[in-house]
Amino acid sequence: MANQGHQSEVLNKFYQRLTKEKFLHNQASLYYDKQHKKIIIPSIVLTGLSSFASFITSGDFINNDNKKYLAVIIGILAAFATILQSISNSFGFKQRVESFENAADSYDNLITKLEFEILNPNEAFDAFCNDLENKILEIKQNCK
């Protein structure tokens, strides 16, 4: 019976660890998603504005002198949009979001597997723990 108590304690510690890791990776994913949106939304708005301004210059809505000024504004807007997109790509926020989401999903899968094992132990304890450890290390390796 003491051995079963020890096994239960180890499985509960695994459960707490996996729950913590899932939470941390979800939070990291949310953080990087916010950072990504802080850069990409202004970039989309600037691109839209420059497209709108470009459309305006193509018609007879404004005189030629004003078209020159508008062309400069279009260039500036497009340049800022390009800079923001380059920053977004350099920091790789979107890739980080996906990486942390995948890790959180993987931890959630391990939690589910662990819950089944806690409720209905049907695997060799040492093999189950070693498998769990290897999968945790694999998740860490994939989410750098």
XYZ file of N, CA, C and O in Angstrom:
576
model
N 0.805 -1.200 0.000
C 0.000 0.000 0.000
C 0.850 1.267 0.000
O 0.459 2.259 -0.580
N 2.010 1.225 0.674
C 2.869 2.403 0.711
C 3.365 2.752 -0.682
O 3.517 3.911 -1.024
N 3.608 1.719 -1.480
C 4.066 1.937 -2.850
C 2.995 2.641 -3.677
O 3.300 3.524 -4.459
N 1.733 2.243 -3.474
C 0.637 2.872 -4.211
C 0.477 4.333 -3.789
O 0.188 5.190 -4.612
N 0.700 4.631 -2.506
C 0.648 6.010 -2.031
C 1.743 6.849 -2.665
O 1.521 8.001 -3.033
N 2.932 6.259 -2.798
C 4.044 6.953 -3.438
C 3.738 7.210 -4.912
O 3.993 8.310 -5.424
N 3.187 6.213 -5.584
C 2.836 6.368 -6.991
C 1.789 7.458 -7.178
O 1.889 8.282 -8.083
N 0.817 7.478 -6.301
C -0.231 8.503 -6.360
C 0.373 9.892 -6.159
O 0.013 10.844 -6.850
N 1.300 10.000 -5.229
C 1.964 11.277 -4.963
C 2.766 11.738 -6.186
O 2.726 12.918 -6.568
N 3.479 10.821 -6.809
C 4.273 11.148 -8.004
C 3.350 11.590 -9.135
O 3.614 12.602 -9.813
N 2.251 10.871 -9.350
C 1.319 11.233 -10.422
C 0.683 12.594 -10.157
O 0.486 13.383 -11.089
N 0.389 12.878 -8.906
C -0.178 14.186 -8.572
C 0.840 15.306 -8.802
O 0.470 16.400 -9.247
N 2.098 15.036 -8.513
C 3.136 16.042 -8.783
C 3.283 16.268 -10.286
O 3.453 17.405 -10.730
N 3.213 15.197 -11.058
C 3.218 15.338 -12.513
C 2.027 16.188 -12.963
O 2.166 17.061 -13.814
N 0.871 15.912 -12.374
C -0.341 16.642 -12.744
C -0.180 18.140 -12.460
O -0.513 18.975 -13.294
N 0.339 18.456 -11.276
C 0.553 19.865 -10.924
C 1.551 20.515 -11.878
O 1.349 21.652 -12.320
N 2.598 19.809 -12.204
C 3.629 20.341 -13.111
C 3.056 20.579 -14.499
O 3.279 21.625 -15.107
N 2.321 19.606 -15.004
C 1.752 19.740 -16.345
C 0.717 20.856 -16.400
O 0.663 21.611 -17.379
N -0.072 20.986 -15.352
C -1.066 22.056 -15.289
C -0.378 23.421 -15.288
O -0.808 24.344 -15.986
N 0.692 23.535 -14.524
C 1.464 24.784 -14.475
C 2.069 25.103 -15.840
O 1.990 26.242 -16.304
N 2.665 24.105 -16.476
C 3.290 24.317 -17.787
C 2.248 24.721 -18.832
O 2.493 25.610 -19.646
N 1.088 24.078 -18.787
C 0.020 24.430 -19.732
C -0.400 25.880 -19.523
O -0.541 26.642 -20.484
N -0.582 26.275 -18.267
C -0.971 27.647 -17.950
C 0.082 28.641 -18.446
O -0.243 29.640 -19.081
N 1.346 28.367 -18.142
C 2.428 29.277 -18.542
C 2.516 29.416 -20.057
O 2.694 30.523 -20.573
N 2.365 28.310 -20.764
C 2.449 28.370 -22.222
C 1.230 29.067 -22.817
O 1.354 29.772 -23.818
N 0.074 28.892 -22.217
C -1.109 29.642 -22.669
C -0.899 31.138 -22.459
O -1.232 31.945 -23.327
N -0.364 31.517 -21.310
C -0.127 32.929 -21.016
C 0.915 33.517 -21.966
O 0.767 34.645 -22.445
N 1.963 32.760 -22.240
C 2.988 33.228 -23.179
C 2.393 33.403 -24.569
O 2.692 34.385 -25.265
N 1.542 32.481 -24.962
C 0.880 32.595 -26.266
C 0.024 33.849 -26.336
O 0.062 34.585 -27.338
N -0.730 34.118 -25.281
C -1.565 35.319 -25.251
C -0.713 36.592 -25.285
O -1.051 37.560 -25.963
N 0.395 36.595 -24.548
C 1.284 37.752 -24.517
C 1.832 38.054 -25.912
O 1.786 39.198 -26.380
N 2.370 37.027 -26.575
C 2.948 37.249 -27.897
C 1.877 37.566 -28.937
O 2.152 38.284 -29.902
N 0.668 37.056 -28.741
C -0.420 37.412 -29.647
C -0.749 38.902 -29.520
O -0.966 39.577 -30.525
N -0.743 39.415 -28.291
C -0.978 40.855 -28.091
C 0.132 41.679 -28.732
O -0.122 42.704 -29.367
N 1.368 41.236 -28.564
C 2.500 41.958 -29.163
C 2.390 41.946 -30.688
O 2.646 42.962 -31.343
N 2.004 40.810 -31.228
C 1.839 40.691 -32.676
C 0.752 41.645 -33.175
O 0.951 42.346 -34.176
N -0.345 41.699 -32.457
C -1.454 42.574 -32.870
C -1.086 44.042 -32.743
O -1.555 44.861 -33.536
N -0.256 44.398 -31.778
C 0.177 45.786 -31.627
C 0.960 46.264 -32.843
O 0.992 47.456 -33.136
N 1.592 45.355 -33.529
C 2.384 45.721 -34.703
C 1.594 45.515 -35.989
O 1.613 46.368 -36.878
N 0.888 44.415 -36.087
C 0.269 44.062 -37.365
C -0.981 44.893 -37.660
O -1.248 45.227 -38.818
N -1.755 45.247 -36.633
C -2.972 46.040 -36.879
C -2.626 47.422 -37.435
O -3.212 47.833 -38.442
N -1.689 48.163 -36.835
C -1.314 49.441 -37.464
C -0.775 49.258 -38.880
O -1.030 50.081 -39.758
N -0.059 48.177 -39.112
C 0.461 47.908 -40.448
C -0.682 47.721 -41.445
O -0.637 48.243 -42.565
N -1.710 47.002 -41.050
C -2.870 46.791 -41.916
C -3.589 48.108 -42.174
O -3.975 48.406 -43.308
N -3.742 48.905 -41.127
C -4.415 50.201 -41.273
C -3.624 51.104 -42.220
O -4.197 51.741 -43.116
N -2.308 51.171 -42.046
C -1.480 52.011 -42.919
C -1.537 51.537 -44.368
O -1.597 52.350 -45.295
N -1.519 50.238 -44.567
C -1.619 49.694 -45.921
C -2.963 50.056 -46.540
O -3.039 50.451 -47.715
N -4.025 49.946 -45.755
C -5.352 50.316 -46.246
C -5.449 51.792 -46.592
O -6.012 52.160 -47.630
N -4.902 52.629 -45.720
C -4.933 54.071 -45.984
C -4.135 54.443 -47.237
O -4.570 55.276 -48.039
N -2.982 53.812 -47.393
C -2.193 54.125 -48.586
C -2.901 53.628 -49.846
O -2.838 54.291 -50.893
N -3.596 52.505 -49.757
C -4.366 52.024 -50.914
C -5.507 52.980 -51.237
O -5.764 53.290 -52.406
N -6.176 53.447 -50.201
C -7.274 54.405 -50.393
C -6.759 55.700 -51.021
O -7.341 56.219 -51.979
N -5.652 56.196 -50.497
C -5.073 57.435 -51.024
C -4.609 57.241 -52.469
O -4.751 58.134 -53.303
N -4.077 56.085 -52.776
C -3.655 55.788 -54.139
C -4.851 55.786 -55.086
O -4.764 56.288 -56.216
N -5.953 55.245 -54.634
C -7.177 55.245 -55.434
C -7.640 56.679 -55.702
O -8.044 57.017 -56.818
N -7.567 57.514 -54.680
C -7.984 58.912 -54.818
C -7.141 59.622 -55.890
O -7.658 60.383 -56.693
N -5.841 59.358 -55.898
C -4.966 60.034 -56.861
C -5.193 59.556 -58.290
O -4.829 60.256 -59.233
N -5.774 58.397 -58.451
C -5.962 57.882 -59.807
C -7.145 58.535 -60.522
O -7.251 58.445 -61.739
N -8.003 59.189 -59.769
C -9.171 59.822 -60.373
C -8.968 61.311 -60.593
O -7.879 61.861 -60.385
N -10.007 61.956 -61.027
C -9.981 63.406 -61.257
C -10.572 64.159 -60.070
O -11.068 65.268 -60.227
N -10.498 63.579 -58.900
C -11.096 64.181 -57.715
C -10.303 65.379 -57.206
O -10.851 66.278 -56.593
N -8.992 65.344 -57.427
C -8.138 66.412 -56.922
C -7.240 66.921 -58.049
O -6.997 66.217 -59.039
N -6.707 68.125 -57.876
C -5.868 68.707 -58.928
C -4.455 68.116 -58.890
O -4.073 67.435 -57.935
N -3.670 68.396 -59.889
C -2.341 67.799 -60.045
C -1.372 68.183 -58.932
O -0.531 67.387 -58.535
N -1.467 69.432 -58.444
C -0.578 69.848 -57.359
C -0.834 69.022 -56.095
O 0.106 68.579 -55.426
N -2.097 68.834 -55.778
C -2.446 68.040 -54.600
C -2.111 66.566 -54.784
O -1.825 65.859 -53.820
N -2.142 66.092 -56.029
C -1.769 64.702 -56.306
C -0.315 64.445 -55.929
O 0.032 63.369 -55.446
N 0.548 65.458 -56.145
C 1.963 65.311 -55.793
C 2.122 65.135 -54.282
O 2.884 64.292 -53.816
N 1.401 65.960 -53.520
C 1.466 65.850 -52.054
C 0.913 64.507 -51.585
O 1.472 63.864 -50.687
N -0.168 64.103 -52.217
C -0.790 62.836 -51.838
C 0.131 61.661 -52.178
O 0.191 60.684 -51.425
N 0.862 61.776 -53.276
C 1.811 60.723 -53.644
C 2.907 60.582 -52.586
O 3.323 59.466 -52.241
N 3.351 61.724 -52.047
C 4.363 61.684 -50.979
C 3.773 61.024 -49.733
O 4.422 60.189 -49.088
N 2.548 61.379 -49.397
C 1.882 60.783 -48.232
C 1.717 59.275 -48.421
O 1.952 58.498 -47.496
N 1.349 58.873 -49.627
C 1.207 57.442 -49.921
C 2.541 56.734 -49.708
O 2.594 55.656 -49.097
N 3.611 57.324 -50.190
C 4.938 56.731 -50.014
C 5.320 56.597 -48.555
O 5.865 55.579 -48.135
N 5.018 57.629 -47.774
C 5.338 57.595 -46.340
C 4.520 56.517 -45.636
O 5.060 55.741 -44.841
N 3.223 56.456 -45.924
C 2.368 55.426 -45.311
C 2.842 54.023 -45.670
O 2.920 53.139 -44.809
N 3.156 53.834 -46.938
C 3.631 52.517 -47.384
C 4.962 52.159 -46.722
O 5.182 51.001 -46.341
N 5.832 53.156 -46.563
C 7.121 52.901 -45.909
C 6.922 52.492 -44.452
O 7.553 51.534 -43.973
N 6.053 53.199 -43.735
C 5.781 52.825 -42.342
C 5.166 51.435 -42.254
O 5.505 50.652 -41.357
N 4.255 51.119 -43.157
C 3.644 49.786 -43.166
C 4.709 48.715 -43.388
O 4.711 47.676 -42.714
N 5.622 48.974 -44.293
C 6.704 48.024 -44.572
C 7.611 47.865 -43.364
O 8.016 46.745 -43.029
N 7.919 48.962 -42.714
C 8.757 48.897 -41.506
C 8.083 48.058 -40.430
O 8.715 47.186 -39.812
N 6.802 48.298 -40.201
C 6.082 47.532 -39.179
C 6.026 46.045 -39.524
O 6.192 45.186 -38.644
N 5.811 45.725 -40.782
C 5.787 44.324 -41.189
C 7.159 43.679 -41.017
O 7.258 42.524 -40.592
N 8.202 44.431 -41.304
C 9.562 43.914 -41.110
C 9.853 43.671 -39.637
O 10.469 42.659 -39.276
N 9.419 44.587 -38.795
C 9.601 44.408 -37.348
C 8.858 43.169 -36.879
O 9.393 42.355 -36.123
N 7.629 43.014 -37.340
C 6.827 41.849 -36.963
C 7.516 40.552 -37.378
O 7.593 39.606 -36.594
N 8.032 40.530 -38.602
C 8.731 39.329 -39.073
C 10.026 39.093 -38.308
O 10.378 37.955 -38.013
N 10.739 40.172 -37.976
C 12.006 40.029 -37.250
C 11.804 39.465 -35.853
O 12.570 38.612 -35.411
N 10.803 39.962 -35.158
C 10.551 39.474 -33.800
C 9.894 38.103 -33.798
O 9.966 37.388 -32.809
N 9.230 37.737 -34.878
C 8.623 36.409 -34.980
C 7.514 36.168 -33.981
O 7.363 35.050 -33.493
N 6.745 37.208 -33.666
C 5.684 37.042 -32.675
C 4.671 35.975 -33.089
O 4.237 35.180 -32.262
N 4.293 35.947 -34.350
C 3.287 34.985 -34.804
C 3.800 33.556 -34.637
O 3.063 32.672 -34.205
N 5.072 33.335 -34.952
C 5.648 32.003 -34.787
C 5.707 31.607 -33.316
O 5.483 30.445 -32.968
N 5.987 32.588 -32.476
C 6.031 32.301 -31.037
C 4.645 31.946 -30.515
O 4.498 31.055 -29.679
N 3.636 32.648 -31.009
C 2.249 32.349 -30.612
C 1.946 30.892 -30.947
O 1.460 30.139 -30.101
N 2.241 30.501 -32.168
C 1.947 29.136 -32.609
C 2.739 28.107 -31.809
O 2.212 27.062 -31.431
N 3.993 28.414 -31.531
C 4.839 27.492 -30.776
C 4.302 27.281 -29.356
O 4.203 26.152 -28.879
N 3.954 28.375 -28.693
C 3.424 28.258 -27.336
C 2.038 27.616 -27.318
O 1.711 26.865 -26.391
N 1.216 27.888 -28.337
C -0.098 27.232 -28.423
C 0.064 25.725 -28.598
O -0.639 24.943 -27.957
N 0.991 25.333 -29.470
C 1.231 23.898 -29.680
C 1.720 23.226 -28.408
O 1.306 22.110 -28.083
N 2.613 23.899 -27.686
C 3.118 23.332 -26.429
C 1.995 23.207 -25.410
O 1.881 22.175 -24.732
N 1.156 24.229 -25.303
C 0.032 24.168 -24.356
C -0.910 23.025 -24.723
O -1.391 22.298 -23.832
N -1.172 22.839 -26.014
C -2.012 21.721 -26.454
C -1.373 20.384 -26.119
O -2.059 19.446 -25.694
N -0.067 20.300 -26.294
C 0.643 19.052 -25.975
C 0.582 18.753 -24.478
O 0.374 17.610 -24.074
N 0.758 19.797 -23.657
C 0.634 19.596 -22.212
C -0.790 19.186 -21.845
O -0.989 18.344 -20.968
N -1.765 19.763 -22.511
C -3.161 19.387 -22.246
C -3.386 17.915 -22.583
O -4.086 17.204 -21.844
N -2.807 17.439 -23.677
C -2.930 16.019 -24.028
C -2.299 15.132 -22.965
O -2.853 14.082 -22.612
N -1.146 15.563 -22.449
C -0.500 14.786 -21.385
C -1.333 14.792 -20.111
O -1.406 13.778 -19.399
N -1.958 15.933 -19.823
C -2.830 16.006 -18.641
C -3.980 15.017 -18.778
O -4.320 14.298 -17.824
N -4.571 14.951 -19.954
C -5.673 14.017 -20.185
C -5.212 12.579 -19.989
O -5.881 11.780 -19.317
N -4.063 12.258 -20.570
C -3.509 10.907 -20.418
C -3.240 10.604 -18.938
O -3.548 9.512 -18.449
N -2.705 11.577 -18.232
C -2.398 11.413 -16.813
C -3.673 11.238 -15.988
O -3.720 10.408 -15.076
N -4.703 12.001 -16.308
C -5.977 11.868 -15.584
C -6.556 10.468 -15.742
O -7.060 9.888 -14.777
N -6.480 9.937 -16.963
C -6.962 8.561 -17.166
C -6.149 7.567 -16.348
O -6.694 6.632 -15.766
N -4.849 7.776 -16.294
C -3.988 6.864 -15.534
C -4.245 6.982 -14.028
O -4.200 5.985 -13.319
N -4.521 8.191 -13.559
C -4.823 8.374 -12.128
C -6.135 7.669 -11.786
O -6.240 6.988 -10.762
N -7.137 7.833 -12.644
C -8.448 7.236 -12.387
C -8.459 5.727 -12.601
O -9.171 4.999 -11.893
N -7.701 5.258 -13.576
C -7.693 3.835 -13.896
C -6.281 3.405 -14.245
O -5.931 3.299 -15.420
N -5.456 3.155 -13.213
C -4.060 2.783 -13.483
C -3.993 1.441 -14.220
O -4.385 0.414 -13.679
N -3.541 1.479 -15.471
C -3.458 0.240 -16.238
C -2.121 0.094 -16.964
O -1.971 -0.778 -17.795
N -1.171 0.973 -16.669
C 0.153 0.892 -17.287
C 1.193 0.659 -16.199
O 0.979 0.996 -15.033
N 2.319 0.089 -16.605
C 3.426 -0.087 -15.661
C 3.883 1.298 -15.221
O 4.138 2.174 -16.053
N 3.955 1.491 -13.913
C 4.210 2.816 -13.355
C 5.510 3.424 -13.872
O 5.535 4.574 -14.330
N 6.611 2.678 -13.797
C 7.906 3.215 -14.223
C 7.906 3.554 -15.714
O 8.419 4.607 -16.114
N 7.324 2.700 -16.518
C 7.270 2.950 -17.963
C 6.404 4.179 -18.258
O 6.750 4.998 -19.115
N 5.302 4.315 -17.538
C 4.413 5.466 -17.729
C 5.143 6.763 -17.380
O 5.091 7.740 -18.130
N 5.836 6.768 -16.243
C 6.579 7.971 -15.818
C 7.701 8.301 -16.792
O 7.907 9.478 -17.123
N 8.422 7.289 -17.252
C 9.500 7.529 -18.217
C 8.945 8.087 -19.529
O 9.532 8.995 -20.123
N 7.820 7.545 -19.968
C 7.182 8.032 -21.191
C 6.739 9.479 -21.011
O 6.939 10.315 -21.898
N 6.154 9.781 -19.865
C 5.711 11.140 -19.572
C 6.902 12.104 -19.558
O 6.840 13.192 -20.137
N 7.974 11.684 -18.922
C 9.183 12.506 -18.871
C 9.727 12.766 -20.273
O 10.080 13.900 -20.621
N 9.788 11.733 -21.100
C 10.293 11.896 -22.465
C 9.413 12.843 -23.279
O 9.921 13.658 -24.052
N 8.112 12.754 -23.091
C 7.210 13.632 -23.836
C 7.335 15.082 -23.366
O 7.256 16.006 -24.169
N 7.547 15.284 -22.072
C 7.761 16.642 -21.553
C 9.045 17.228 -22.141
O 9.068 18.381 -22.582
N 10.096 16.428 -22.162
C 11.364 16.895 -22.745
C 11.223 17.184 -24.245
O 11.803 18.149 -24.752
N 10.426 16.382 -24.930
C 10.169 16.614 -26.361
C 9.418 17.930 -26.575
O 9.756 18.689 -27.477
N 8.434 18.203 -25.728
C 7.697 19.470 -25.830
C 8.645 20.647 -25.599
O 8.618 21.640 -26.332
N 9.486 20.533 -24.578
C 10.448 21.604 -24.290
C 11.402 21.805 -25.462
O 11.747 22.937 -25.800
N 11.814 20.723 -26.085
C 12.721 20.812 -27.222
C 12.050 21.497 -28.405
O 12.672 22.283 -29.113
N 10.765 21.224 -28.610
C 10.038 21.798 -29.741
C 9.637 23.253 -29.511
O 9.362 23.966 -30.461
N 9.588 23.679 -28.262
C 9.156 25.042 -27.933
C 10.312 25.799 -27.302
O 10.420 25.890 -26.087
N 11.176 26.316 -28.153
C 12.331 27.062 -27.627
C 12.087 28.531 -27.789
O 11.615 28.998 -28.757
